[in-house]
């Protein structure tokens, strides 16, 4: 009998609320960003002890701030500790979205009909050929698991706002910490001063509680020290703090003018990825109308600069991400290279998906070609409504000439008029009745200039 015994833990360790173990490494604990499709890109979620930097170089939008509001709302919904560092932290927290079925939420006025749900129902009712019914439907993004019993990732509605009572309860329970940059002296708003305040907050929390750090618009005018060197030093110091306190994670965004190499010099965005654990860019189409016309179903491109790799060499996203197309769950796209990713902000949610072309022709007008049966049917209708003119050459002749005009084609028909003269007059009266004008063929145009109202 062999003396070998498998070493197994005697008791399963309970995970904090709103977290789960990573599929690639059991020692890595993941927490959700609030967006299921972004969690898929990150490899299942944002690992604890890691930082995420969101770059949004478009000056006409605020997609980076929107991602951070998802991050804050998810932390409050699952009972985690959320710390916001902003010049107006109270207003920032009050503008976060909330769950649509909450009884105490404040809802913005919306149309009574739900276009997204109606479109989904219509898509389900479409009848297709029986041989294709069992095939998997084409999907461009991941579907959130609403039947899951845990609170890892909640479903939020952009038309709903977080109730003030929820914010007050979170502040009273010390689960929502609002740190304003303009409080105190100038030292408090400097880069290293904020690092010391963050260290004080992390040291005061328990190691069993998950802490989310939200830092919007790092390096804006409210911060003291806006040089590229100061920002890189701050991000590297924040990364060191997260390694020291592994029960915390951070989400940082930069102002639009700091998200390009034109401000920090050549390789600036790459340097930001080096000093953080994960970095992505949301490049909106607002500044380029040609891209809006070329991709009407998307609002911007998603570019990945770095992905988190805690306790591993290879990122878990390469193995488990469905949208990137490198994992075995991606199906037919395996081996064809990484997918191009895009995002779109609809009326109720923000989603990331694989970039795909629209219908043939895009937003231009497209004429439908009639079938052969339709052509023959139109010819028969035109023959029935032809113009008849009776020409009587005089009483001495018993023959009359009838001219039939069919679409600029005239045909003479001679026949015997053996009937009475009264019958000939009635026939001539009916024949001289003006024909109906032929209606022009209808044109079918596909316009999708407002993709934010629909979910394809």
mmCIF file of N, CA and C in Angstrom, residues 258-372:
data_model
loop_
_atom_site.group_PDB
_atom_site.id
_atom_site.type_symbol
_atom_site.label_atom_id
_atom_site.label_comp_id
_atom_site.label_asym_id
_atom_site.label_seq_id
_atom_site.Cartn_x
_atom_site.Cartn_y
_atom_site.Cartn_z
ATOM 1 N N UNK A 258 -3.806 64.155 -21.203
ATOM 2 C CA UNK A 258 -2.655 63.400 -20.708
ATOM 3 C C UNK A 258 -2.612 61.971 -21.239
ATOM 4 N N UNK A 259 -3.515 61.625 -22.147
ATOM 5 C CA UNK A 259 -3.636 60.243 -22.609
ATOM 6 C C UNK A 259 -2.947 59.978 -23.939
ATOM 7 N N UNK A 260 -2.189 60.920 -24.437
ATOM 8 C CA UNK A 260 -1.505 60.746 -25.716
ATOM 9 C C UNK A 260 -0.019 61.037 -25.551
ATOM 10 N N UNK A 261 0.756 60.577 -26.515
ATOM 11 C CA UNK A 261 2.203 60.803 -26.490
ATOM 12 C C UNK A 261 2.570 62.255 -26.750
ATOM 13 N N UNK A 262 1.641 63.045 -27.254
ATOM 14 C CA UNK A 262 1.946 64.452 -27.514
ATOM 15 C C UNK A 262 2.176 65.229 -26.227
ATOM 16 N N UNK A 263 1.663 64.749 -25.096
ATOM 17 C CA UNK A 263 1.882 65.454 -23.829
ATOM 18 C C UNK A 263 3.120 64.927 -23.103
ATOM 19 N N UNK A 264 3.240 63.637 -22.965
ATOM 20 C CA UNK A 264 4.345 63.062 -22.196
ATOM 21 C C UNK A 264 5.560 62.693 -23.004
ATOM 22 N N UNK A 265 5.529 62.913 -24.312
ATOM 23 C CA UNK A 265 6.671 62.555 -25.136
ATOM 24 C C UNK A 265 6.509 61.178 -25.757
ATOM 25 N N UNK A 266 7.446 60.821 -26.577
ATOM 26 C CA UNK A 266 7.384 59.541 -27.278
ATOM 27 C C UNK A 266 7.425 58.381 -26.281
ATOM 28 N N UNK A 267 6.498 57.451 -26.438
ATOM 29 C CA UNK A 267 6.429 56.299 -25.548
ATOM 30 C C UNK A 267 5.767 56.575 -24.220
ATOM 31 N N UNK A 268 5.005 57.671 -24.104
ATOM 32 C CA UNK A 268 4.384 58.017 -22.828
ATOM 33 C C UNK A 268 3.338 56.980 -22.412
ATOM 34 N N UNK A 269 2.461 56.589 -23.333
ATOM 35 C CA UNK A 269 1.422 55.609 -23.005
ATOM 36 C C UNK A 269 2.047 54.264 -22.644
ATOM 37 N N UNK A 270 3.124 53.912 -23.305
ATOM 38 C CA UNK A 270 3.805 52.660 -22.992
ATOM 39 C C UNK A 270 4.432 52.705 -21.602
ATOM 40 N N UNK A 271 4.942 53.847 -21.210
ATOM 41 C CA UNK A 271 5.513 53.982 -19.866
ATOM 42 C C UNK A 271 4.435 53.851 -18.797
ATOM 43 N N UNK A 272 3.241 54.391 -19.074
ATOM 44 C CA UNK A 272 2.136 54.250 -18.120
ATOM 45 C C UNK A 272 1.790 52.778 -17.920
ATOM 46 N N UNK A 273 1.827 52.002 -18.998
ATOM 47 C CA UNK A 273 1.571 50.572 -18.858
ATOM 48 C C UNK A 273 2.650 49.843 -18.084
ATOM 49 N N UNK A 274 3.865 50.326 -18.151
ATOM 50 C CA UNK A 274 4.959 49.675 -17.424
ATOM 51 C C UNK A 274 4.825 49.824 -15.911
ATOM 52 N N UNK A 275 4.345 50.949 -15.433
ATOM 53 C CA UNK A 275 4.291 51.204 -13.990
ATOM 54 C C UNK A 275 2.946 50.811 -13.391
ATOM 55 N N UNK A 276 2.050 50.214 -14.172
ATOM 56 C CA UNK A 276 0.761 49.747 -13.666
ATOM 57 C C UNK A 276 0.600 48.269 -14.007
ATOM 58 N N UNK A 277 -0.438 47.675 -13.451
ATOM 59 C CA UNK A 277 -0.711 46.259 -13.715
ATOM 60 C C UNK A 277 -1.563 46.053 -14.959
ATOM 61 N N UNK A 278 -2.439 46.990 -15.261
ATOM 62 C CA UNK A 278 -3.296 46.884 -16.440
ATOM 63 C C UNK A 278 -3.558 48.284 -16.964
ATOM 64 N N UNK A 279 -3.572 48.421 -18.282
ATOM 65 C CA UNK A 279 -3.802 49.720 -18.919
ATOM 66 C C UNK A 279 -4.538 49.495 -20.230
ATOM 67 N N UNK A 280 -5.629 50.244 -20.421
ATOM 68 C CA UNK A 280 -6.414 50.174 -21.651
ATOM 69 C C UNK A 280 -6.719 51.588 -22.112
ATOM 70 N N UNK A 281 -6.994 51.730 -23.405
ATOM 71 C CA UNK A 281 -7.359 53.023 -23.996
ATOM 72 C C UNK A 281 -8.713 52.888 -24.666
ATOM 73 N N UNK A 282 -9.589 53.847 -24.387
ATOM 74 C CA UNK A 282 -10.905 53.934 -25.027
ATOM 75 C C UNK A 282 -10.859 55.106 -25.997
ATOM 76 N N UNK A 283 -10.550 54.810 -27.233
ATOM 77 C CA UNK A 283 -10.379 55.842 -28.253
ATOM 78 C C UNK A 283 -11.711 56.069 -28.954
ATOM 79 N N UNK A 284 -12.426 57.128 -28.539
ATOM 80 C CA UNK A 284 -13.728 57.423 -29.109
ATOM 81 C C UNK A 284 -13.644 57.993 -30.510
ATOM 82 N N UNK A 285 -14.767 57.915 -31.226
ATOM 83 C CA UNK A 285 -14.850 58.407 -32.598
ATOM 84 C C UNK A 285 -15.349 59.845 -32.670
ATOM 85 N N UNK A 286 -15.474 60.518 -31.529
ATOM 86 C CA UNK A 286 -16.052 61.857 -31.542
ATOM 87 C C UNK A 286 -15.228 62.873 -32.296
ATOM 88 N N UNK A 287 -13.911 62.697 -32.339
ATOM 89 C CA UNK A 287 -13.049 63.669 -33.008
ATOM 90 C C UNK A 287 -12.830 63.357 -34.479
ATOM 91 N N UNK A 288 -13.326 62.235 -34.968
ATOM 92 C CA UNK A 288 -13.105 61.845 -36.365
ATOM 93 C C UNK A 288 -14.443 61.448 -36.978
ATOM 94 N N UNK A 289 -15.109 62.345 -37.717
ATOM 95 C CA UNK A 289 -16.415 61.995 -38.305
ATOM 96 C C UNK A 289 -16.343 60.858 -39.311
ATOM 97 N N UNK A 290 -15.202 60.670 -39.955
ATOM 98 C CA UNK A 290 -15.100 59.585 -40.930
ATOM 99 C C UNK A 290 -15.224 58.221 -40.261
ATOM 100 N N UNK A 291 -14.683 58.079 -39.047
ATOM 101 C CA UNK A 291 -14.819 56.817 -38.329
ATOM 102 C C UNK A 291 -16.247 56.592 -37.864
ATOM 103 N N UNK A 292 -16.952 57.668 -37.549
ATOM 104 C CA UNK A 292 -18.358 57.532 -37.158
ATOM 105 C C UNK A 292 -19.180 56.986 -38.317
ATOM 106 N N UNK A 293 -18.901 57.474 -39.527
ATOM 107 C CA UNK A 293 -19.625 56.980 -40.702
ATOM 108 C C UNK A 293 -19.203 55.567 -41.080
ATOM 109 N N UNK A 294 -17.953 55.212 -40.802
ATOM 110 C CA UNK A 294 -17.456 53.887 -41.172
ATOM 111 C C UNK A 294 -17.933 52.810 -40.206
ATOM 112 N N UNK A 295 -18.011 53.134 -38.915
ATOM 113 C CA UNK A 295 -18.464 52.181 -37.899
ATOM 114 C C UNK A 295 -19.624 52.804 -37.131
ATOM 115 N N UNK A 296 -20.816 52.841 -37.701
ATOM 116 C CA UNK A 296 -21.940 53.498 -37.015
ATOM 117 C C UNK A 296 -22.443 52.738 -35.802
ATOM 118 N N UNK A 297 -22.124 51.448 -35.688
ATOM 119 C CA UNK A 297 -22.611 50.654 -34.561
ATOM 120 C C UNK A 297 -21.694 50.711 -33.352
ATOM 121 N N UNK A 298 -20.558 51.397 -33.442
ATOM 122 C CA UNK A 298 -19.621 51.486 -32.331
ATOM 123 C C UNK A 298 -19.332 52.952 -32.026
ATOM 124 N N UNK A 299 -18.908 53.183 -30.812
ATOM 125 C CA UNK A 299 -18.555 54.533 -30.376
ATOM 126 C C UNK A 299 -17.061 54.736 -30.208
ATOM 127 N N UNK A 300 -16.282 53.689 -30.322
ATOM 128 C CA UNK A 300 -14.839 53.836 -30.193
ATOM 129 C C UNK A 300 -14.147 52.490 -30.203
ATOM 130 N N UNK A 301 -12.827 52.554 -30.225
ATOM 131 C CA UNK A 301 -11.985 51.361 -30.229
ATOM 132 C C UNK A 301 -11.386 51.137 -28.849
ATOM 133 N N UNK A 302 -11.167 49.885 -28.528
ATOM 134 C CA UNK A 302 -10.509 49.504 -27.281
ATOM 135 C C UNK A 302 -9.128 48.973 -27.609
ATOM 136 N N UNK A 303 -8.122 49.601 -27.028
ATOM 137 C CA UNK A 303 -6.739 49.177 -27.225
ATOM 138 C C UNK A 303 -6.169 48.727 -25.888
ATOM 139 N N UNK A 304 -5.614 47.532 -25.871
ATOM 140 C CA UNK A 304 -5.044 46.953 -24.654
ATOM 141 C C UNK A 304 -3.545 47.208 -24.649
ATOM 142 N N UNK A 305 -3.069 47.896 -23.614
ATOM 143 C CA UNK A 305 -1.635 48.146 -23.465
ATOM 144 C C UNK A 305 -0.972 47.132 -22.539
ATOM 145 N N UNK A 306 -1.696 46.710 -21.503
ATOM 146 C CA UNK A 306 -1.143 45.744 -20.564
ATOM 147 C C UNK A 306 -2.290 45.083 -19.820
ATOM 148 N N UNK A 307 -2.106 43.806 -19.481
ATOM 149 C CA UNK A 307 -3.100 43.041 -18.745
ATOM 150 C C UNK A 307 -2.488 42.535 -17.445
ATOM 151 N N UNK A 308 -3.288 42.368 -16.394
ATOM 152 C CA UNK A 308 -2.731 41.954 -15.094
ATOM 153 C C UNK A 308 -2.241 40.510 -15.123
ATOM 154 N N UNK A 309 -1.102 40.293 -14.498
ATOM 155 C CA UNK A 309 -0.505 38.948 -14.409
ATOM 156 C C UNK A 309 0.004 38.694 -12.999
ATOM 157 N N UNK A 310 -0.852 38.680 -11.981
ATOM 158 C CA UNK A 310 -0.369 38.393 -10.625
ATOM 159 C C UNK A 310 -0.124 36.895 -10.432
ATOM 160 N N UNK A 311 0.977 36.568 -9.814
ATOM 161 C CA UNK A 311 1.370 35.190 -9.501
ATOM 162 C C UNK A 311 1.574 34.335 -10.751
ATOM 163 N N UNK A 312 1.622 34.925 -11.913
ATOM 164 C CA UNK A 312 1.806 34.165 -13.148
ATOM 165 C C UNK A 312 2.691 34.960 -14.095
ATOM 166 N N UNK A 313 3.149 34.290 -15.126
ATOM 167 C CA UNK A 313 3.912 34.950 -16.183
ATOM 168 C C UNK A 313 3.009 35.334 -17.349
ATOM 169 N N UNK A 314 2.082 34.428 -17.671
ATOM 170 C CA UNK A 314 1.145 34.666 -18.767
ATOM 171 C C UNK A 314 -0.177 35.161 -18.208
ATOM 172 N N UNK A 315 -0.758 36.151 -18.855
ATOM 173 C CA UNK A 315 -2.020 36.710 -18.390
ATOM 174 C C UNK A 315 -3.142 35.689 -18.524
ATOM 175 N N UNK A 316 -4.049 35.687 -17.540
ATOM 176 C CA UNK A 316 -5.202 34.782 -17.606
ATOM 177 C C UNK A 316 -6.142 35.139 -18.739
ATOM 178 N N UNK A 317 -6.072 36.373 -19.219
ATOM 179 C CA UNK A 317 -6.927 36.781 -20.327
ATOM 180 C C UNK A 317 -6.603 36.033 -21.609
ATOM 181 N N UNK A 318 -5.328 35.672 -21.809
ATOM 182 C CA UNK A 318 -4.953 34.943 -23.018
ATOM 183 C C UNK A 318 -5.590 33.560 -23.076
ATOM 184 N N UNK A 319 -5.936 33.025 -21.933
ATOM 185 C CA UNK A 319 -6.463 31.662 -21.882
ATOM 186 C C UNK A 319 -7.968 31.616 -21.681
ATOM 187 N N UNK A 320 -8.533 32.608 -21.008
ATOM 188 C CA UNK A 320 -9.943 32.534 -20.630
ATOM 189 C C UNK A 320 -10.812 33.627 -21.245
ATOM 190 N N UNK A 321 -10.241 34.566 -21.948
ATOM 191 C CA UNK A 321 -11.051 35.636 -22.531
ATOM 192 C C UNK A 321 -11.740 35.152 -23.805
ATOM 193 N N UNK A 322 -13.034 35.367 -23.876
ATOM 194 C CA UNK A 322 -13.806 34.998 -25.063
ATOM 195 C C UNK A 322 -13.745 36.077 -26.126
ATOM 196 N N UNK A 323 -13.770 37.331 -25.726
ATOM 197 C CA UNK A 323 -13.799 38.426 -26.690
ATOM 198 C C UNK A 323 -12.481 38.560 -27.440
ATOM 199 N N UNK A 324 -11.385 38.310 -26.797
ATOM 200 C CA UNK A 324 -10.092 38.455 -27.464
ATOM 201 C C UNK A 324 -9.863 37.372 -28.505
ATOM 202 N N UNK A 325 -10.512 36.236 -28.387
ATOM 203 C CA UNK A 325 -10.422 35.202 -29.407
ATOM 204 C C UNK A 325 -9.204 34.322 -29.325
ATOM 205 N N UNK A 326 -8.476 34.358 -28.211
ATOM 206 C CA UNK A 326 -7.288 33.516 -28.061
ATOM 207 C C UNK A 326 -7.547 32.265 -27.243
ATOM 208 N N UNK A 327 -8.692 32.188 -26.564
ATOM 209 C CA UNK A 327 -8.971 31.061 -25.690
ATOM 210 C C UNK A 327 -9.696 29.971 -26.458
ATOM 211 N N UNK A 328 -9.789 28.799 -25.835
ATOM 212 C CA UNK A 328 -10.496 27.677 -26.453
ATOM 213 C C UNK A 328 -11.993 27.900 -26.490
ATOM 214 N N UNK A 329 -12.515 28.782 -25.619
ATOM 215 C CA UNK A 329 -13.945 29.068 -25.613
ATOM 216 C C UNK A 329 -14.362 30.006 -26.718
ATOM 217 N N UNK A 330 -13.391 30.529 -27.471
ATOM 218 C CA UNK A 330 -13.739 31.446 -28.549
ATOM 219 C C UNK A 330 -14.226 30.735 -29.785
ATOM 220 N N UNK A 331 -14.112 29.408 -29.846
ATOM 221 C CA UNK A 331 -14.662 28.654 -30.960
ATOM 222 C C UNK A 331 -13.822 28.753 -32.207
ATOM 223 N N UNK A 332 -14.474 29.163 -33.301
ATOM 224 C CA UNK A 332 -13.819 29.140 -34.610
ATOM 225 C C UNK A 332 -12.732 30.183 -34.749
ATOM 226 N N UNK A 333 -12.713 31.178 -33.865
ATOM 227 C CA UNK A 333 -11.713 32.237 -33.988
ATOM 228 C C UNK A 333 -10.358 31.849 -33.424
ATOM 229 N N UNK A 334 -10.242 30.657 -32.848
ATOM 230 C CA UNK A 334 -8.966 30.230 -32.288
ATOM 231 C C UNK A 334 -7.961 30.038 -33.414
ATOM 232 N N UNK A 335 -6.781 30.579 -33.226
ATOM 233 C CA UNK A 335 -5.733 30.432 -34.209
ATOM 234 C C UNK A 335 -5.741 31.486 -35.284
ATOM 235 N N UNK A 336 -6.761 32.335 -35.313
ATOM 236 C CA UNK A 336 -6.839 33.369 -36.344
ATOM 237 C C UNK A 336 -6.307 34.706 -35.862
ATOM 238 N N UNK A 337 -5.709 34.759 -34.692
ATOM 239 C CA UNK A 337 -5.195 36.011 -34.170
ATOM 240 C C UNK A 337 -6.179 36.657 -33.220
ATOM 241 N N UNK A 338 -5.716 37.705 -32.569
ATOM 242 C CA UNK A 338 -6.556 38.395 -31.591
ATOM 243 C C UNK A 338 -7.597 39.256 -32.293
ATOM 244 N N UNK A 339 -8.799 39.271 -31.726
ATOM 245 C CA UNK A 339 -9.891 40.040 -32.313
ATOM 246 C C UNK A 339 -9.699 41.528 -32.069
ATOM 247 N N UNK A 340 -10.220 42.328 -32.982
ATOM 248 C CA UNK A 340 -10.293 43.766 -32.775
ATOM 249 C C UNK A 340 -11.482 44.068 -31.874
ATOM 250 N N UNK A 341 -11.263 44.872 -30.863
ATOM 251 C CA UNK A 341 -12.291 45.156 -29.868
ATOM 252 C C UNK A 341 -12.756 46.594 -29.985
ATOM 253 N N UNK A 342 -14.026 46.798 -29.707
ATOM 254 C CA UNK A 342 -14.636 48.122 -29.732
ATOM 255 C C UNK A 342 -15.625 48.206 -28.577
ATOM 256 N N UNK A 343 -16.187 49.372 -28.392
ATOM 257 C CA UNK A 343 -17.175 49.572 -27.334
ATOM 258 C C UNK A 343 -18.275 50.479 -27.853
ATOM 259 N N UNK A 344 -19.417 50.395 -27.203
ATOM 260 C CA UNK A 344 -20.535 51.279 -27.511
ATOM 261 C C UNK A 344 -21.319 51.536 -26.233
ATOM 262 N N UNK A 345 -21.759 52.756 -26.090
ATOM 263 C CA UNK A 345 -22.519 53.182 -24.919
ATOM 264 C C UNK A 345 -23.964 53.372 -25.349
ATOM 265 N N UNK A 346 -24.826 52.484 -24.894
ATOM 266 C CA UNK A 346 -26.233 52.553 -25.234
ATOM 267 C C UNK A 346 -26.988 53.305 -24.146
ATOM 268 N N UNK A 347 -28.287 53.281 -24.258
ATOM 269 C CA UNK A 347 -29.086 54.062 -23.313
ATOM 270 C C UNK A 347 -29.006 53.508 -21.899
ATOM 271 N N UNK A 348 -28.789 52.200 -21.771
ATOM 272 C CA UNK A 348 -28.833 51.590 -20.451
ATOM 273 C C UNK A 348 -27.519 50.977 -20.000
ATOM 274 N N UNK A 349 -26.581 50.789 -20.882
ATOM 275 C CA UNK A 349 -25.365 50.093 -20.465
ATOM 276 C C UNK A 349 -24.218 50.403 -21.410
ATOM 277 N N UNK A 350 -23.027 50.108 -20.925
ATOM 278 C CA UNK A 350 -21.791 50.212 -21.696
ATOM 279 C C UNK A 350 -21.257 48.802 -21.884
ATOM 280 N N UNK A 351 -20.985 48.441 -23.132
ATOM 281 C CA UNK A 351 -20.516 47.093 -23.410
ATOM 282 C C UNK A 351 -19.279 47.168 -24.294
ATOM 283 N N UNK A 352 -18.429 46.173 -24.155
ATOM 284 C CA UNK A 352 -17.269 45.971 -25.016
ATOM 285 C C UNK A 352 -17.539 44.728 -25.860
ATOM 286 N N UNK A 353 -17.200 44.786 -27.132
ATOM 287 C CA UNK A 353 -17.503 43.691 -28.036
ATOM 288 C C UNK A 353 -16.457 43.627 -29.135
ATOM 289 N N UNK A 354 -16.516 42.557 -29.889
ATOM 290 C CA UNK A 354 -15.630 42.420 -31.035
ATOM 291 C C UNK A 354 -16.106 43.332 -32.155
ATOM 292 N N UNK A 355 -15.171 43.958 -32.831
ATOM 293 C CA UNK A 355 -15.534 44.863 -33.923
ATOM 294 C C UNK A 355 -15.943 44.047 -35.142
ATOM 295 N N UNK A 356 -17.043 44.442 -35.737
ATOM 296 C CA UNK A 356 -17.557 43.767 -36.918
ATOM 297 C C UNK A 356 -18.137 44.809 -37.854
ATOM 298 N N UNK A 357 -18.159 44.485 -39.145
ATOM 299 C CA UNK A 357 -18.721 45.379 -40.138
ATOM 300 C C UNK A 357 -20.235 45.281 -40.124
ATOM 301 N N UNK A 358 -20.889 46.376 -40.520
ATOM 302 C CA UNK A 358 -22.339 46.392 -40.589
ATOM 303 C C UNK A 358 -22.819 45.682 -41.847
ATOM 304 N N UNK A 359 -24.109 45.820 -42.131
ATOM 305 C CA UNK A 359 -24.676 45.230 -43.332
ATOM 306 C C UNK A 359 -24.024 45.811 -44.571
ATOM 307 N N UNK A 360 -24.085 45.050 -45.664
ATOM 308 C CA UNK A 360 -23.459 45.484 -46.905
ATOM 309 C C UNK A 360 -24.064 46.806 -47.350
ATOM 310 N N UNK A 361 -23.212 47.776 -47.590
ATOM 311 C CA UNK A 361 -23.678 49.090 -47.989
ATOM 312 C C UNK A 361 -23.595 50.108 -46.883
ATOM 313 N N UNK A 362 -23.511 49.649 -45.629
ATOM 314 C CA UNK A 362 -23.388 50.592 -44.524
ATOM 315 C C UNK A 362 -24.613 51.472 -44.409
ATOM 316 N N UNK A 363 -24.408 52.783 -44.292
ATOM 317 C CA UNK A 363 -25.506 53.717 -44.146
ATOM 318 C C UNK A 363 -25.959 54.268 -45.482
ATOM 319 N N UNK A 364 -25.362 53.830 -46.593
ATOM 320 C CA UNK A 364 -25.767 54.321 -47.898
ATOM 321 C C UNK A 364 -27.044 53.629 -48.341
ATOM 322 N N UNK A 365 -27.654 54.192 -49.386
ATOM 323 C CA UNK A 365 -28.918 53.659 -49.872
ATOM 324 C C UNK A 365 -28.670 52.422 -50.707
ATOM 325 N N UNK A 366 -29.529 51.425 -50.554
ATOM 326 C CA UNK A 366 -29.377 50.171 -51.279
ATOM 327 C C UNK A 366 -30.706 49.819 -51.942
ATOM 328 N N UNK A 367 -30.681 49.508 -53.236
ATOM 329 C CA UNK A 367 -31.869 49.172 -53.999
ATOM 330 C C UNK A 367 -32.017 47.654 -54.035
ATOM 331 N N UNK A 368 -33.223 47.179 -53.779
ATOM 332 C CA UNK A 368 -33.479 45.749 -53.812
ATOM 333 C C UNK A 368 -33.887 45.339 -55.209
ATOM 334 N N UNK A 369 -33.301 44.281 -55.750
ATOM 335 C CA UNK A 369 -33.611 43.803 -57.093
ATOM 336 C C UNK A 369 -34.834 42.903 -57.045
ATOM 337 N N UNK A 370 -35.868 43.131 -57.883
ATOM 338 C CA UNK A 370 -37.068 42.285 -57.858
ATOM 339 C C UNK A 370 -36.774 40.913 -58.443
ATOM 340 N N UNK A 371 -37.555 39.926 -58.026
ATOM 341 C CA UNK A 371 -37.391 38.570 -58.520
ATOM 342 C C UNK A 371 -38.033 38.419 -59.888
ATOM 343 N N UNK A 372 -37.837 37.235 -60.509
ATOM 344 C CA UNK A 372 -38.402 36.983 -61.836
ATOM 345 C C UNK A 372 -39.921 36.948 -61.797
#
